[in-house]
Amino acid sequence: MLFRLLEYQLVWRRFRSWVGFPCVTLLFWILPLLLFNSGHSSLMAHDEGIYAWRSRRMFESGDWINPWSQPHHKTPGPYWLIASSYTLFGINEASVRLPSMILGVLSVIILYEIGKILLDEKIAWLASAILSVEFLWLQYCRLGTPDVPMIFLVLLAILSLLKAELNPRSCYFYTFVVGVCFGLGFLMRSFMIFLPMFALFPYLVWEHRRHRHLTNPILYLGFLLGLTPFFVWLWFNFLHYGIDSVRELWQFVFRLVSQERSGNGILFYLWNLPIKAFPWFFFSLLGLFLAWRLPIPRYQLILVGLPLVLFFELSLFSTRLPHYSLSLYPFMALLAAVGLDWLGKVGFDANMEIRDLGGNEQTTLTYTADFNNATYKNTPPALSRTLPNLRGELGTGVLHLNAKLYIKKVIRNLSYGIGVLAILLLLASIFALIWGSADIRKYATVTLTLGYGWLILPLVWIGRYHFGKKFLNSNYWLAGWLIPAWLALAVAGSNGFLSDYNPQMRTFLAQPAIAQILQNHSIHFVKVGGKTGVLLDFYTPHHGEDVEQISELPVYSYAWISAKQATNLSTPHRVLGTVQKYELIQVLP
């Protein structure tokens, strides 16, 4: 029996040493978060419903160039992606979301590869794990929008740049991939792709003497090839609509640049990012500070410069929306991993090397966790002045002993503070589960899970420093941040919060009488618009005509109409059902 146990341990060690082991663990980490659901799905009205409906129109018409009655203001990349998914898997919510899911998983793996080059394997894995549990990122990985596909192309381009520098023999291939990615990015997200491109420009210029990317003609050849599908689409549109097809693209960009949406001012991302990316945003600030103080040779303008420039670009861009900041999330995850890893080492590494400032002699500092009565052994004279930065991945720095003790107190207080927050979440969840409504109880299960999980942090600290459990190292503390977030998002997905955005619409359309009418008759639209109108467009199998007045419709025909309009109708009609202030009616003689 012991022999078999040792054999299994040997197999496990060999599996862990396999070069693909981190990627496999990341797949097991993110795939459940993407797949957990309540068994029901319904689209988010904006923007997912718009892309789903336009892609369906393109797919059903067979016209993948210009199925519109007028020039379109967006490039067709996301419509082609979703319509291709319809071709393979049919028209449904899963087909709408599948491209984003696949490219979201690949983005997590690519971020790991980027992190390995910029930092090291541990921080790279931690960054990918953090990205997977950033709420807004995970939400858009489960939505049929072009945001995640564009970010995938940007990350792939950055990885290819780094690979080109590390592999001179294959540099032309990787540089070609960079150009293709940015060209396809324009097809996918129009002029928005220029924001990350410009954010990468300082690195390309400052490090140009080393890598020579900007003078590599293969880069521009790849970019032109990536733009070719867009040029083909634009040419056919020009033949159909003339110069209006080009003018509409430019006017849409000018509208975005000149119009402020929902009163979101220039400081919008300063408060929106901390909320949507809590708590990782605050760790990314620490990581940014560490990376700023201890620069990484060659890649500082990618790790630090790119996200800073991109943040300022987004802030200056007049249309400020939460999902526009998604391109920052992979870099926030990298910086958050740097900050968390550093905190773990400061708070849980018991032994540190001390270098005497007057020479090369090294000695070891041993300390206890009692901050009020700290004792030290073998303390050299230089200890009162400096000590190193735990041989951190960002370089060898110098840190004052008092600062070291202060940071440990901060980590202790942070762990206890999260413990207090966890208890508050538990109490609020229990109250909601007992006295709340059914919908509130669903949300309460998420906060209950998060509250229980966050108790790990103070328990790890107490177990190590009050009960002497030395096996509770920094990895357990890091797990205390990751696992609760993962469990909370898994529960949220299982309750349908990340897949079933319009259950009322889904339930109404699933009624046998309504479903039979929709399947067997063409449904007209009487001045239908807004978010509900987008959903009705997608979920109505057979579209009739779009009309201004119900009097334009033939007798016994069916139509969607707003409930407000229906109250003022003089035309005889029968109301078959009402959903979200819209009615399905039948015109009577």
Coordinates of C-alpha atoms in Angstrom, one line a residue:
M1 CA 0.0 0.0 0.0
L2 CA 2.9 2.4 0.9
F3 CA 4.5 1.5 -2.4
R4 CA 1.4 2.5 -4.3
L5 CA 1.2 5.7 -2.4
L6 CA 4.8 6.6 -3.2
E7 CA 4.1 5.7 -6.8
Y8 CA 1.1 8.0 -7.0
Q9 CA 3.1 10.8 -5.4
L10 CA 5.8 10.3 -8.0
V11 CA 3.3 10.5 -10.8
W12 CA 1.8 13.6 -9.3
R13 CA 5.2 15.3 -9.1
R14 CA 5.9 14.4 -12.7
F15 CA 2.6 15.9 -13.7
R16 CA 3.3 19.1 -11.8
S17 CA 6.6 19.4 -13.5
W18 CA 5.0 19.1 -16.9
V19 CA 5.3 22.4 -18.8
G20 CA 1.6 22.5 -19.5
F21 CA 0.5 22.0 -15.9
P22 CA -0.2 25.7 -15.1
C23 CA -2.4 26.0 -18.2
V24 CA -4.4 22.9 -17.3
T25 CA -4.9 24.3 -13.8
L26 CA -6.1 27.6 -15.2
L27 CA -8.6 25.8 -17.4
F28 CA -10.0 23.9 -14.4
W29 CA -10.1 27.3 -12.6
I30 CA -12.0 29.3 -15.3
L31 CA -14.1 26.8 -17.2
P32 CA -16.6 26.1 -14.3
L33 CA -17.1 29.9 -13.9
L34 CA -18.0 30.1 -17.6
L35 CA -20.3 27.1 -17.6
F36 CA -22.2 27.3 -14.3
N37 CA -25.8 28.5 -14.9
S38 CA -29.3 28.0 -13.6
G39 CA -30.3 26.0 -16.7
H40 CA -32.0 29.0 -18.2
S41 CA -30.5 31.8 -20.4
S42 CA -31.7 35.1 -21.8
L43 CA -29.9 37.9 -23.4
M44 CA -28.8 41.2 -21.9
A45 CA -30.7 43.9 -23.8
H46 CA -27.7 46.2 -24.4
D47 CA -25.4 45.6 -26.0
E48 CA -25.6 41.8 -26.3
G49 CA -29.1 41.8 -27.7
I50 CA -28.2 44.3 -30.4
Y51 CA -25.2 42.2 -31.6
A52 CA -27.3 39.0 -31.4
W53 CA -30.1 40.4 -33.4
R54 CA -27.9 42.1 -36.1
S55 CA -25.9 38.9 -36.5
R56 CA -29.1 36.9 -36.8
R57 CA -30.3 39.3 -39.5
M58 CA -27.1 38.9 -41.4
F59 CA -27.2 35.1 -41.0
E60 CA -30.8 34.7 -42.1
S61 CA -30.6 37.1 -45.0
G62 CA -27.5 35.4 -46.3
D63 CA -26.0 38.9 -46.9
W64 CA -22.9 39.2 -44.8
I65 CA -21.9 42.6 -46.3
N66 CA -24.9 45.0 -46.1
P67 CA -28.1 43.4 -44.9
W68 CA -29.1 46.9 -43.6
S69 CA -31.5 49.4 -45.2
Q70 CA -28.9 52.1 -44.7
P71 CA -25.1 52.5 -44.2
H72 CA -24.0 50.8 -41.0
H73 CA -21.9 52.6 -38.4
K74 CA -19.9 49.7 -37.1
T75 CA -17.4 47.3 -38.6
P76 CA -18.8 43.7 -39.2
G77 CA -16.3 41.7 -37.2
P78 CA -18.5 40.8 -34.2
Y79 CA -21.5 40.1 -36.4
W80 CA -19.4 37.7 -38.6
L81 CA -18.1 36.0 -35.4
I82 CA -21.6 35.4 -34.0
A83 CA -23.2 34.6 -37.3
S84 CA -20.5 31.9 -37.8
S85 CA -21.4 30.5 -34.5
Y86 CA -25.1 30.4 -35.6
T87 CA -24.0 28.5 -38.7
L88 CA -22.4 25.8 -36.5
F89 CA -24.7 25.6 -33.5
G90 CA -28.0 27.3 -34.5
I91 CA -29.6 30.5 -33.3
N92 CA -29.6 30.5 -29.5
E93 CA -28.1 32.3 -26.6
A94 CA -25.2 29.8 -26.3
S95 CA -24.2 30.5 -29.9
V96 CA -24.2 34.2 -29.2
R97 CA -21.8 33.8 -26.2
L98 CA -19.6 31.0 -27.4
P99 CA -17.0 33.1 -29.2
S100 CA -16.5 35.4 -26.2
M101 CA -16.2 32.3 -23.9
I102 CA -13.5 30.7 -26.1
L103 CA -11.5 33.8 -26.6
G104 CA -11.8 34.7 -22.9
V105 CA -10.3 31.4 -21.9
L106 CA -7.5 31.9 -24.5
S107 CA -6.9 35.4 -23.1
V108 CA -6.3 34.0 -19.6
I109 CA -3.8 31.5 -21.0
I110 CA -2.0 34.3 -23.1
L111 CA -1.9 36.5 -20.0
Y112 CA -0.1 33.7 -18.2
E113 CA 2.5 33.5 -21.0
I114 CA 3.0 37.3 -21.0
G115 CA 3.4 37.2 -17.2
K116 CA 6.1 34.5 -17.4
I117 CA 8.1 36.7 -19.7
L118 CA 7.6 39.9 -17.8
L119 CA 7.8 38.5 -14.3
D120 CA 7.9 34.8 -13.3
E121 CA 5.7 31.7 -13.4
K122 CA 4.1 32.2 -10.0
I123 CA 3.1 35.8 -10.5
A124 CA 1.9 34.9 -14.0
W125 CA -0.3 32.2 -12.8
L126 CA -1.6 34.4 -10.0
A127 CA -2.4 37.2 -12.5
S128 CA -4.4 34.8 -14.7
A129 CA -6.3 33.5 -11.7
I130 CA -7.1 37.0 -10.7
L131 CA -8.3 38.0 -14.2
S132 CA -10.6 35.0 -14.1
V133 CA -12.4 36.2 -11.0
E134 CA -12.6 39.9 -11.9
F135 CA -16.4 40.3 -12.0
L136 CA -16.7 42.6 -15.1
W137 CA -14.2 40.5 -17.0
L138 CA -16.0 37.2 -16.3
Q139 CA -19.4 38.8 -17.1
Y140 CA -18.2 39.9 -20.5
C141 CA -16.6 36.6 -21.2
R142 CA -20.2 35.3 -20.9
L143 CA -21.7 38.0 -23.2
G144 CA -21.9 38.1 -27.0
T145 CA -20.1 41.5 -27.4
P146 CA -16.9 42.4 -29.2
D147 CA -15.0 43.5 -26.1
V148 CA -13.3 40.2 -25.1
P149 CA -12.5 39.3 -28.8
M150 CA -10.7 42.6 -29.2
I151 CA -8.7 42.2 -25.9
F152 CA -7.7 38.7 -27.0
L153 CA -6.2 40.2 -30.2
V154 CA -4.4 42.8 -28.2
L155 CA -2.9 40.3 -25.7
L156 CA -1.9 38.0 -28.6
A157 CA -0.2 40.9 -30.3
I158 CA 1.7 41.8 -27.1
L159 CA 2.8 38.2 -26.6
S160 CA 3.9 38.0 -30.2
L161 CA 6.0 41.1 -29.7
L162 CA 7.7 39.6 -26.7
K163 CA 8.2 36.2 -28.5
A164 CA 9.7 38.0 -31.5
E165 CA 12.3 39.6 -29.2
L166 CA 13.1 36.3 -27.4
N167 CA 13.3 34.2 -30.6
P168 CA 15.3 36.2 -33.3
R169 CA 15.0 33.3 -35.7
S170 CA 11.2 33.5 -35.7
C171 CA 10.9 37.2 -35.3
Y172 CA 9.5 37.8 -38.7
F173 CA 6.7 35.3 -38.1
Y174 CA 5.8 36.8 -34.7
T175 CA 6.0 40.3 -36.0
F176 CA 3.7 39.4 -38.8
V177 CA 1.2 38.0 -36.2
V178 CA 1.3 41.3 -34.4
G179 CA 0.3 43.2 -37.5
V180 CA -2.5 40.8 -38.3
C181 CA -3.9 41.0 -34.8
F182 CA -4.1 44.8 -34.9
G183 CA -5.6 44.7 -38.4
L184 CA -8.3 42.2 -37.3
G185 CA -8.8 44.3 -34.2
F186 CA -10.0 47.2 -36.4
L187 CA -12.4 44.8 -38.0
M188 CA -13.6 43.7 -34.6
R189 CA -13.9 47.0 -32.7
S190 CA -13.4 49.8 -35.3
F191 CA -11.3 52.8 -34.1
M192 CA -11.3 51.6 -30.5
I193 CA -8.4 49.3 -31.4
F194 CA -6.2 52.4 -31.7
L195 CA -6.4 53.1 -27.9
P196 CA -4.3 50.0 -26.9
M197 CA -2.1 50.5 -30.0
F198 CA -1.2 54.0 -29.0
A199 CA -0.7 52.9 -25.4
L200 CA 1.9 50.4 -26.7
F201 CA 3.6 53.0 -28.8
P202 CA 5.9 54.4 -25.9
Y203 CA 7.4 50.9 -25.6
L204 CA 7.9 50.5 -29.3
V205 CA 9.6 53.9 -29.5
W206 CA 11.7 53.9 -26.3
E207 CA 13.0 50.3 -26.8
H208 CA 13.2 50.6 -30.6
R209 CA 17.0 50.5 -30.6
R210 CA 16.8 47.1 -29.1
H211 CA 14.0 45.4 -30.9
R212 CA 13.6 47.4 -34.2
H213 CA 9.9 46.6 -34.5
L214 CA 8.9 49.9 -36.0
T215 CA 11.3 49.5 -38.9
N216 CA 10.3 45.9 -39.6
P217 CA 8.2 45.9 -42.9
I218 CA 6.7 42.6 -42.0
L219 CA 4.8 44.3 -39.2
Y220 CA 3.1 46.6 -41.6
L221 CA 2.5 43.8 -44.1
G222 CA 0.7 41.9 -41.4
F223 CA -1.4 44.9 -40.5
L224 CA -2.5 45.4 -44.1
L225 CA -3.4 41.7 -44.4
G226 CA -5.4 42.0 -41.1
L227 CA -7.2 45.0 -42.6
T228 CA -8.0 43.2 -45.9
P229 CA -11.4 41.8 -44.7
F230 CA -12.4 45.3 -43.6
F231 CA -11.4 46.9 -46.9
V232 CA -13.3 44.2 -48.8
W233 CA -16.4 44.9 -46.7
L234 CA -16.0 48.7 -47.1
W235 CA -15.6 48.4 -50.9
F236 CA -18.8 46.4 -51.3
N237 CA -20.6 48.9 -49.0
F238 CA -19.2 51.8 -51.1
L239 CA -20.6 50.2 -54.2
H240 CA -24.0 49.9 -52.5
Y241 CA -24.2 53.2 -50.5
G242 CA -21.5 55.4 -52.0
I243 CA -19.5 57.7 -49.8
D244 CA -22.1 57.5 -47.1
S245 CA -20.7 54.1 -46.0
V246 CA -17.4 55.8 -45.1
R247 CA -19.0 58.9 -43.7
E248 CA -21.1 56.9 -41.3
L249 CA -18.1 55.2 -39.7
W250 CA -16.4 58.5 -39.1
Q251 CA -19.5 60.2 -37.8
F252 CA -20.0 57.4 -35.3
V253 CA -16.5 57.9 -33.9
F254 CA -17.1 61.7 -33.7
R255 CA -20.3 61.1 -31.8
L256 CA -18.4 58.9 -29.3
V257 CA -15.6 61.5 -28.9
S258 CA -17.9 64.5 -28.5
Q259 CA -20.8 63.1 -26.5
E260 CA -20.6 62.4 -22.7
R261 CA -22.8 59.4 -21.8
S262 CA -24.9 59.4 -18.7
G263 CA -23.0 62.2 -17.1
N264 CA -19.9 60.1 -16.7
G265 CA -17.2 62.8 -16.3
I266 CA -13.5 62.6 -16.7
L267 CA -13.2 61.1 -13.2
F268 CA -15.6 58.3 -14.0
Y269 CA -13.0 55.4 -14.0
L270 CA -11.4 56.6 -10.8
W271 CA -14.5 55.5 -8.9
N272 CA -15.9 52.9 -11.3
L273 CA -12.8 50.7 -11.5
P274 CA -12.4 50.3 -7.7
I275 CA -16.1 49.2 -7.5
K276 CA -16.1 46.9 -10.5
A277 CA -12.7 45.4 -9.8
F278 CA -12.8 45.2 -6.0
P279 CA -10.6 44.2 -4.3
W280 CA -8.1 43.7 -7.1
F281 CA -7.9 47.3 -8.1
F282 CA -6.3 48.3 -4.8
F283 CA -3.7 45.5 -5.1
S284 CA -3.0 46.7 -8.6
L285 CA -2.2 50.2 -7.2
L286 CA 0.3 48.6 -4.8
G287 CA 1.8 46.5 -7.7
L288 CA 2.0 49.7 -9.8
F289 CA 3.9 51.4 -7.0
L290 CA 6.3 48.5 -6.6
A291 CA 6.9 48.2 -10.3
W292 CA 7.5 52.0 -10.5
R293 CA 10.0 51.9 -7.7
L294 CA 11.8 48.8 -8.9
P295 CA 11.6 48.9 -12.7
I296 CA 11.8 45.8 -14.8
P297 CA 14.5 46.0 -17.5
R298 CA 13.2 46.2 -21.0
Y299 CA 9.5 45.7 -20.2
Q300 CA 8.7 48.5 -17.8
L301 CA 6.8 50.4 -20.5
I302 CA 4.5 47.4 -21.0
L303 CA 3.8 46.5 -17.4
V304 CA 3.5 50.1 -16.1
G305 CA 3.5 52.4 -19.1
L306 CA 0.8 50.7 -21.2
P307 CA -1.9 50.6 -18.5
L308 CA -1.2 54.2 -17.4
V309 CA -1.4 55.6 -21.0
L310 CA -4.5 53.5 -21.7
F311 CA -6.2 54.8 -18.5
F312 CA -5.6 58.4 -19.5
E313 CA -6.8 57.7 -23.0
L314 CA -10.0 56.2 -21.7
S315 CA -10.5 59.1 -19.3
L316 CA -10.1 61.7 -22.0
F317 CA -12.4 59.8 -24.4
S318 CA -15.8 61.5 -23.9
T319 CA -18.0 58.4 -24.0
R320 CA -17.1 56.6 -20.7
L321 CA -18.7 53.3 -20.0
P322 CA -17.7 50.5 -17.6
H323 CA -17.0 48.0 -20.4
Y324 CA -14.7 50.4 -22.2
S325 CA -12.3 49.8 -19.3
L326 CA -12.1 46.1 -19.9
S327 CA -8.9 46.4 -21.8
L328 CA -7.3 47.6 -18.5
Y329 CA -8.3 44.4 -16.6
P330 CA -5.5 42.1 -17.8
F331 CA -2.9 44.6 -16.8
M332 CA -4.6 45.3 -13.5
A333 CA -4.5 41.6 -12.9
L334 CA -0.7 41.5 -13.5
L335 CA -0.1 44.4 -11.2
A336 CA -2.4 43.0 -8.6
A337 CA -0.5 39.7 -8.7
V338 CA 2.7 41.7 -8.1
G339 CA 1.2 43.5 -5.1
L340 CA -0.4 40.4 -3.6
D341 CA 2.8 38.3 -4.0
W342 CA 4.9 41.0 -2.4
L343 CA 2.4 41.3 0.5
G344 CA 2.5 37.5 1.0
K345 CA 6.3 37.5 1.2
V346 CA 6.5 40.4 3.6
G347 CA 3.8 39.0 5.9
F348 CA 4.6 35.3 5.9
D349 CA 8.3 34.8 5.1
A350 CA 10.0 34.2 8.5
N351 CA 13.6 34.5 7.3
M352 CA 15.2 37.3 5.4
E353 CA 18.7 38.0 4.2
I354 CA 20.3 41.2 5.6
R355 CA 23.1 42.8 3.7
D356 CA 25.4 45.1 5.6
L357 CA 25.6 48.4 3.8
G358 CA 29.3 48.6 4.6
G359 CA 30.3 45.4 2.9
N360 CA 29.2 42.1 1.4
E361 CA 28.7 40.2 4.6
Q362 CA 25.2 38.7 5.0
T363 CA 23.4 37.4 8.1
T364 CA 20.0 36.1 8.9
L365 CA 17.3 37.9 10.8
T366 CA 14.9 35.8 12.9
Y367 CA 11.9 37.5 14.3
T368 CA 8.7 36.7 16.1
A369 CA 5.2 37.8 15.1
D370 CA 4.6 39.7 18.3
F371 CA 4.8 43.2 17.1
N372 CA 4.6 44.7 20.6
N373 CA 7.5 42.6 22.0
A374 CA 9.5 41.8 18.8
T375 CA 12.8 40.1 19.5
Y376 CA 15.7 39.8 17.0
K377 CA 18.8 37.5 17.0
N378 CA 22.1 37.9 15.2
T379 CA 21.3 41.5 14.4
P380 CA 24.1 43.3 12.4
P381 CA 24.8 47.0 12.9
A382 CA 23.2 47.8 9.5
L383 CA 19.9 46.3 10.6
S384 CA 18.8 49.5 12.2
R385 CA 19.1 51.2 8.8
T386 CA 18.1 48.8 6.0
L387 CA 17.0 45.3 4.9
P388 CA 16.4 43.9 1.5
N389 CA 13.1 43.5 -0.4
L390 CA 12.8 39.7 0.2
R391 CA 14.6 39.0 -3.1
G392 CA 11.4 40.1 -4.8
E393 CA 10.7 39.3 -8.5
L394 CA 10.8 43.0 -9.3
G395 CA 14.5 43.3 -8.3
T396 CA 16.6 43.7 -5.2
G397 CA 15.5 46.7 -3.2
V398 CA 16.1 48.1 0.2
L399 CA 13.4 48.4 2.8
H400 CA 13.8 49.9 6.3
L401 CA 13.1 47.6 9.2
N402 CA 10.5 50.0 10.7
A403 CA 8.8 50.1 7.3
K404 CA 8.9 46.3 7.2
L405 CA 7.2 46.1 10.6
Y406 CA 4.7 48.7 9.6
I407 CA 3.8 46.8 6.4
K408 CA 3.3 43.6 8.5
K409 CA 0.9 45.5 10.7
V410 CA -1.0 46.7 7.7
I411 CA -1.3 43.1 6.4
R412 CA -2.5 42.0 9.8
N413 CA -5.0 44.8 10.0
L414 CA -6.1 44.1 6.4
S415 CA -6.7 40.4 7.2
Y416 CA -8.7 41.4 10.3
G417 CA -10.6 44.1 8.5
I418 CA -11.7 41.6 5.8
G419 CA -12.7 39.3 8.6
V420 CA -14.9 42.0 10.1
L421 CA -16.4 42.6 6.6
A422 CA -17.0 38.9 6.2
I423 CA -18.9 38.8 9.5
L424 CA -21.1 41.7 8.4
L425 CA -21.8 40.0 5.1
L426 CA -22.7 36.8 7.0
L427 CA -25.1 38.6 9.3
A428 CA -26.7 40.5 6.4
S429 CA -27.1 37.3 4.4
I430 CA -28.7 35.4 7.2
F431 CA -31.1 38.3 7.7
A432 CA -32.0 38.3 4.0
L433 CA -32.4 34.6 3.9
I434 CA -34.9 34.6 6.7
W435 CA -36.9 37.7 6.0
G436 CA -36.1 38.6 2.4
S437 CA -38.0 37.9 -0.8
A438 CA -37.1 35.1 -3.2
D439 CA -35.0 37.4 -5.4
I440 CA -33.1 38.8 -2.4
R441 CA -32.5 35.3 -1.1
K442 CA -30.7 34.5 -4.3
Y443 CA -28.4 37.4 -3.9
A444 CA -27.9 36.5 -0.3
T445 CA -26.5 33.1 -1.2
V446 CA -23.7 35.0 -3.0
T447 CA -22.8 37.3 -0.2
L448 CA -23.1 34.3 2.3
T449 CA -20.5 32.4 0.2
L450 CA -18.2 35.4 0.0
G451 CA -18.5 36.1 3.8
Y452 CA -17.7 32.5 4.7
G453 CA -14.8 32.5 2.3
W454 CA -13.2 35.7 3.5
L455 CA -13.0 34.3 7.0
I456 CA -10.0 32.4 5.6
L457 CA -7.8 35.5 5.7
P458 CA -7.9 36.2 9.5
L459 CA -7.9 32.5 10.3
V460 CA -4.7 32.0 8.4
W461 CA -3.0 34.9 10.2
I462 CA -4.3 33.8 13.6
G463 CA -3.3 30.2 13.0
R464 CA 0.3 31.1 12.0
Y465 CA 1.1 33.9 14.4
H466 CA -1.0 33.0 17.5
F467 CA -1.0 29.2 17.3
G468 CA 2.3 28.7 15.7
K469 CA 1.1 26.8 12.6
K470 CA 4.1 27.5 10.4
F471 CA 2.7 25.5 7.5
L472 CA 0.2 28.4 7.0
N473 CA 2.4 30.3 4.6
S474 CA 1.7 33.0 2.1
N475 CA 0.1 30.6 -0.4
Y476 CA -2.8 30.0 2.1
W477 CA -3.2 33.7 2.5
L478 CA -3.3 34.2 -1.3
A479 CA -5.9 31.4 -1.5
G480 CA -7.9 33.4 1.0
W481 CA -8.3 36.1 -1.6
L482 CA -8.9 33.9 -4.6
I483 CA -11.1 31.1 -3.4
P484 CA -13.9 33.2 -1.9
A485 CA -14.1 35.3 -5.1
W486 CA -14.2 32.1 -7.2
L487 CA -16.9 30.5 -5.0
A488 CA -19.0 33.7 -5.0
L489 CA -18.9 33.9 -8.8
A490 CA -19.7 30.2 -9.1
V491 CA -22.8 30.7 -6.9
A492 CA -23.8 33.8 -8.9
G493 CA -23.5 31.8 -12.1
S494 CA -25.4 28.9 -10.7
N495 CA -28.2 31.3 -9.8
G496 CA -28.4 32.6 -13.3
F497 CA -27.0 36.1 -12.6
L498 CA -24.4 35.8 -15.3
S499 CA -26.6 34.1 -18.0
D500 CA -30.3 34.8 -17.4
Y501 CA -30.6 38.6 -17.7
N502 CA -34.2 38.8 -18.6
P503 CA -36.1 35.9 -17.0
Q504 CA -39.4 37.8 -17.3
M505 CA -39.1 37.9 -21.1
R506 CA -38.0 34.3 -21.2
T507 CA -40.9 33.1 -19.1
F508 CA -43.4 35.0 -21.1
L509 CA -42.2 33.7 -24.5
A510 CA -42.1 30.2 -23.1
Q511 CA -45.9 30.1 -22.5
P512 CA -47.4 27.5 -24.8
A513 CA -50.0 29.9 -26.3
I514 CA -47.5 32.6 -26.9
A515 CA -44.8 30.2 -28.2
Q516 CA -47.3 28.7 -30.7
I517 CA -48.3 32.0 -32.1
L518 CA -44.6 33.1 -32.5
Q519 CA -43.6 29.9 -34.2
N520 CA -46.5 29.8 -36.7
H521 CA -47.2 33.4 -37.6
S522 CA -45.3 36.5 -38.7
I523 CA -45.3 39.2 -36.0
H524 CA -45.4 42.8 -37.1
F525 CA -43.7 45.7 -35.1
V526 CA -45.6 48.9 -34.4
K527 CA -43.0 51.5 -33.4
V528 CA -41.1 49.1 -31.2
G529 CA -37.8 50.4 -29.8
G530 CA -35.6 50.6 -26.7
K531 CA -34.0 47.7 -24.8
T532 CA -37.2 45.6 -24.8
G533 CA -37.5 46.1 -28.5
V534 CA -34.0 44.7 -29.1
L535 CA -35.0 41.5 -27.2
L536 CA -38.3 41.2 -29.1
D537 CA -36.3 41.5 -32.4
F538 CA -34.1 38.6 -31.5
Y539 CA -36.7 36.3 -29.9
T540 CA -39.4 36.8 -32.5
P541 CA -38.7 33.9 -35.0
H542 CA -40.7 35.4 -38.0
H543 CA -40.6 39.1 -38.5
G544 CA -43.3 40.9 -40.3
E545 CA -43.3 44.6 -41.2
D546 CA -42.2 47.6 -39.2
V547 CA -45.1 50.1 -39.3
E548 CA -46.0 53.4 -37.8
Q549 CA -49.8 52.7 -37.2
I550 CA -51.7 49.6 -36.5
S551 CA -54.2 50.6 -39.2
E552 CA -51.5 49.6 -41.7
L553 CA -51.8 45.9 -40.7
P554 CA -54.2 43.4 -42.2
V555 CA -57.0 41.9 -40.1
Y556 CA -56.1 38.9 -37.9
S557 CA -52.4 39.7 -38.1
Y558 CA -50.3 39.8 -35.0
A559 CA -48.1 42.6 -33.7
W560 CA -45.9 43.9 -30.9
I561 CA -46.9 47.3 -29.6
S562 CA -46.1 49.3 -26.5
A563 CA -48.8 49.1 -23.8
K564 CA -49.0 52.9 -23.8
Q565 CA -49.9 53.0 -27.5
A566 CA -52.4 50.2 -27.1
T567 CA -54.5 52.1 -24.6
N568 CA -55.2 54.8 -27.3
L569 CA -56.0 52.5 -30.2
S570 CA -59.3 52.8 -31.9
T571 CA -58.7 49.7 -34.1
P572 CA -60.3 46.6 -32.7
H573 CA -57.7 44.3 -31.3
R574 CA -57.2 41.5 -28.8
V575 CA -54.3 41.5 -26.2
L576 CA -52.7 38.1 -26.0
G577 CA -50.1 39.0 -23.4
T578 CA -47.9 41.8 -21.9
V579 CA -44.2 41.8 -21.1
Q580 CA -42.1 44.7 -20.0
K581 CA -44.6 47.4 -21.1
Y582 CA -45.1 45.8 -24.5
E583 CA -48.1 43.8 -25.7
L584 CA -48.6 41.1 -28.2
I585 CA -51.9 41.8 -29.9
Q586 CA -54.1 40.5 -32.7
V587 CA -55.9 42.8 -35.1
L588 CA -59.6 42.2 -35.2
P589 CA -62.2 43.1 -37.9

